Amino acid sequence: MTAPQVELKNMTKRFGANLALNNVSLLIRSGTVHALLGENGAGKSTLVKCLVGFYHPDDGHIQVDGREHRLNSPKDADALGIGMVYQHFTLVPSMTVAQNLVVSGARLPAYINWQSELKRLAEVTKKLPFHVPLDVRVSQLSAGEKQKAEIVKQLYLGRKLLILDEPTSVLTPAEADEVLGYVRSLTRAGELSAVLISHKFHEVRRYADDVTVLRRGASVRTGAVANLSDDALAEAMIGEPVSKAVQHAPKLPPKSNIVLSMKQVSVNGDNGLPAVKDLSLEVREGEIVGIAGVSGNGQLELVETLMGQRDRSGAIAVSGVAFNGTRREIARLGVYGLPQEPLKNACIDRMSLAENLALRNFDRAPLCRGIAMNYGALTEQAAKLVKQFRVKAPGLTASMSALSGGNVQRAVLARELTQNVRLLIASNPTFGLDFVACEETYRRIVEARNGGAAVLLISEDLDELLGLVDRILVMSAGRIVHEVSADGADKRVIGKYMAGMKAA
Amino acid sequence: MDVTSIGWLTLPLAILGGAIRVSTPFIFVSIGELITEKSGRINLGLEGTLMLGAMAGYGVSYLSGSPWLGVLAAGLAGTTFGLLHGLLCSVKRVNDTAIGISLIVLGTGLAFFFGKPLIEPKAPALPSISLGFWSSMPQVRAALDVNALFFVGILLAFAVYVFLNRTGWGLMLRTVGDSEDAARALGFSVLRVRILATMAGGFLAGIGGSFLSLSYPGSWSEGLSSGQGIMAVALVIFARWRSINALGASLLFGGAGALGPALQGVGVTGYYYLFNAAPYILTLAIMVASTSRAAPFADAPGELKLHR
Ligand SMILES: Nc1ncnc2c1ncn2[C@@H]1O[C@H](COP(=O)(O)OP(=O)(O)OP(=O)(O)O)[C@@H](O)[C@H]1O
Ligand SMILES: [Mg+2]
């Protein structure tokens, strides 16, 4: 057996006045998968970052196989065979996957002969059950591919303890199964111990042996997964019994006027090849249209085009007016969105939370008077939004990058949904959200719809789509290949179209 | 004008010779700046480093009698300035752009101050290699009389290419410059790498400066640099952060800079000042023409930000 047993004892970590970890202890048994559950901002990422030496705990010990270790930097963790896939990617965007693998090795090579190095890397990665291209720049990979590249990197480095911080939030269920199934098989074989952070109970149930629940920085429940019911876990997470019946507002039939109309829109991807091909669609007032599809089939480009971030050919109109995504059009026509990777695509990470919350309306009264900003009103608005959407943050002036992953998402949601929304474009809006926040997001999207907004919802989660939308379009290879109303939808048929098969 | 048999060759030869001469300091300064920027920092102070290098190089060459010792001294002076920039910028909330600009003033000031006694004396100049030996024509010989540092510069561009793409340290440098989070997750010391990269950049800029004072005919004066240190920053962007491109860009820039004098040499004297503006117009034109939204700056270091 080579899989280590790792024990964290009485870990405490403060960020200023904010107690992120409060005396947390955790035992990762050799050859097991230990799951960490907890609401957004509970301290899961902070705990594991202490375990890899990225953060230094204010208090606490780390023992590996009974021996005490001080981890001053990720290099120390690396030497112990401890590695982590971070929640926010830590691959170097301008380098290829192969270069990323080489630079992460324990010893930096003096001279690299790429020909033999590539051959060796291909050799090593061939044994893994999933593949990423080695000679492509990371910046050109889709989110799912980046995640797989991160995991390939850790496995390539021969980890003994592998930490996965929400690895599946950008993977399709099939990919998640591939990745976690492989990790699972390695732990079973006694080659690896693992920590899995996830918001998905079914994943925890399926792939983890033990589970620990964190709430507000404290460990509130721990035990074998088999001995704990979903309800017990959920209750431990939020600290009160969960109300079972989630009340979605009743759906009303959509109105007849068309809000979004796209006609024969074609868009090129970053590589210059067409990513969206001749796509036409319409979304009506009071309707949620879902776009299903495996990531990398043009959804990202479609969303970026709608948000005015990409050149295109073809016509896009909102409420009958041609739309090119200028700031004035966005405000006048009420086009708002929840993009993927919100910290990168919808926020300015070095600006404060309050400023980020004002990005949509800082140039309008009451936030600005003439040419002067009114910081009082800006703070007031931020305080209101933070309260209303329960964004947990160290403070309104904290930089956006200090927020936990899920809370970045909530902040963006708060900013976008409190505008006068006529058209909402949501791309995987619940990636990385805990189940309470998920429900909340669903509720708010349905509310926006019932308020008369047209909603275009792009998601890789078929269950999420089927639960929310009125109509589903399936996107494959840049085209809409199938359309069905939500009532008559058959998951198997949709799945086949998603996989690119013509006839069902 | 009487057209001799060499006449049609004069203009291109003059441009070529000028290009080689003018481009040499550009090669060193821009590749130095490229290394610094690849670490995620920008050093706008290379103009000051250049002047300091020119002065130190000339002074040491004069005192020691060896121009190569002068080049080394210029590099070391530049390294010191790089270290200063690197250390100052490592203090929290200190902005690298502002420090860079103050170092221009400091470097130029120091160079002028210590350079006062160097205006008169004659220091030994760097050797040049005559590539025009085969020709009996003096124009050809003059144009192909190439300073040794130019060859060093060419080697440097390729060496830096190999360093950035084929060595572990090069990859580490790029990691630090592209994503601080990634670098920290890998346990690299971001500050140390940045300081070293700024020192390396200063070293090369210092050498670039020594070329100004130590190449034929060789003299020190306060008007030696005409903004090469600042143009180098634009050159790096123009070269898309690739060292081989930087070499090409420097040559192109040198050629454009030699256009005015070369035309004057063959008797075209009108529009002299307009032709002297050629490098700047050329840069603008190429920059505009080569930018495209579809192919963004793939090699631009992600951590390169104006405010920090
Ligand atoms: N670098 C930092 N500076 C200040 N506060 C921080 C920093 N990193 C995290 N925090 C705070 O610590 C708390 C715990 O954050 P953490 O990222 O560990 O949450 P999490 O459980 O991983 O949440 P999520 O599920 O949303 O990823 C949060 O309140 C967060 O705002
Ligand atoms: Mg987290």
Tab-separated table of C-alpha atoms in Angstrom, chain A residues 20 25 68 74 76 104 108 122 161-162 186 189 192 218 236 263 318 351 363 411 428 439 468 471 474 488:
chain	number	residue	atom	x	y	z
A	20	ALA	CA	-12.528	31.113	7.519
A	25	SER	CA	-9.962	18.394	12.137
A	68	GLU	CA	4.111	15.701	11.520
A	74	PRO	CA	3.205	23.879	-2.482
A	76	ASP	CA	6.709	20.918	0.271
A	104	SER	CA	5.001	21.439	-12.866
A	108	LEU	CA	12.900	21.709	-13.638
A	122	ALA	CA	2.181	10.699	-24.667
A	161	LEU	CA	-2.915	12.265	-2.088
A	162	LEU	CA	-5.036	13.984	-4.709
A	186	LEU	CA	-6.956	4.067	-7.977
A	189	ALA	CA	-6.258	-0.344	-5.597
A	192	LEU	CA	-4.066	6.882	-3.902
A	218	ALA	CA	-16.322	24.608	11.424
A	236	ALA	CA	-25.735	19.664	8.591
A	263	LYS	CA	-31.214	34.664	-38.194
A	318	VAL	CA	-33.941	42.107	-29.621
A	351	MET	CA	-11.891	45.753	-8.127
A	363	ASP	CA	-22.846	55.513	-15.407
A	411	ALA	CA	-22.796	38.563	-6.813
A	428	ASN	CA	-24.417	27.162	-16.867
A	439	GLU	CA	-32.628	26.459	-5.931
A	468	LEU	CA	-36.854	24.757	-15.964
A	471	ARG	CA	-38.601	24.428	-25.020
A	474	VAL	CA	-30.053	20.673	-28.927
A	488	GLY	CA	-42.688	15.970	-24.797
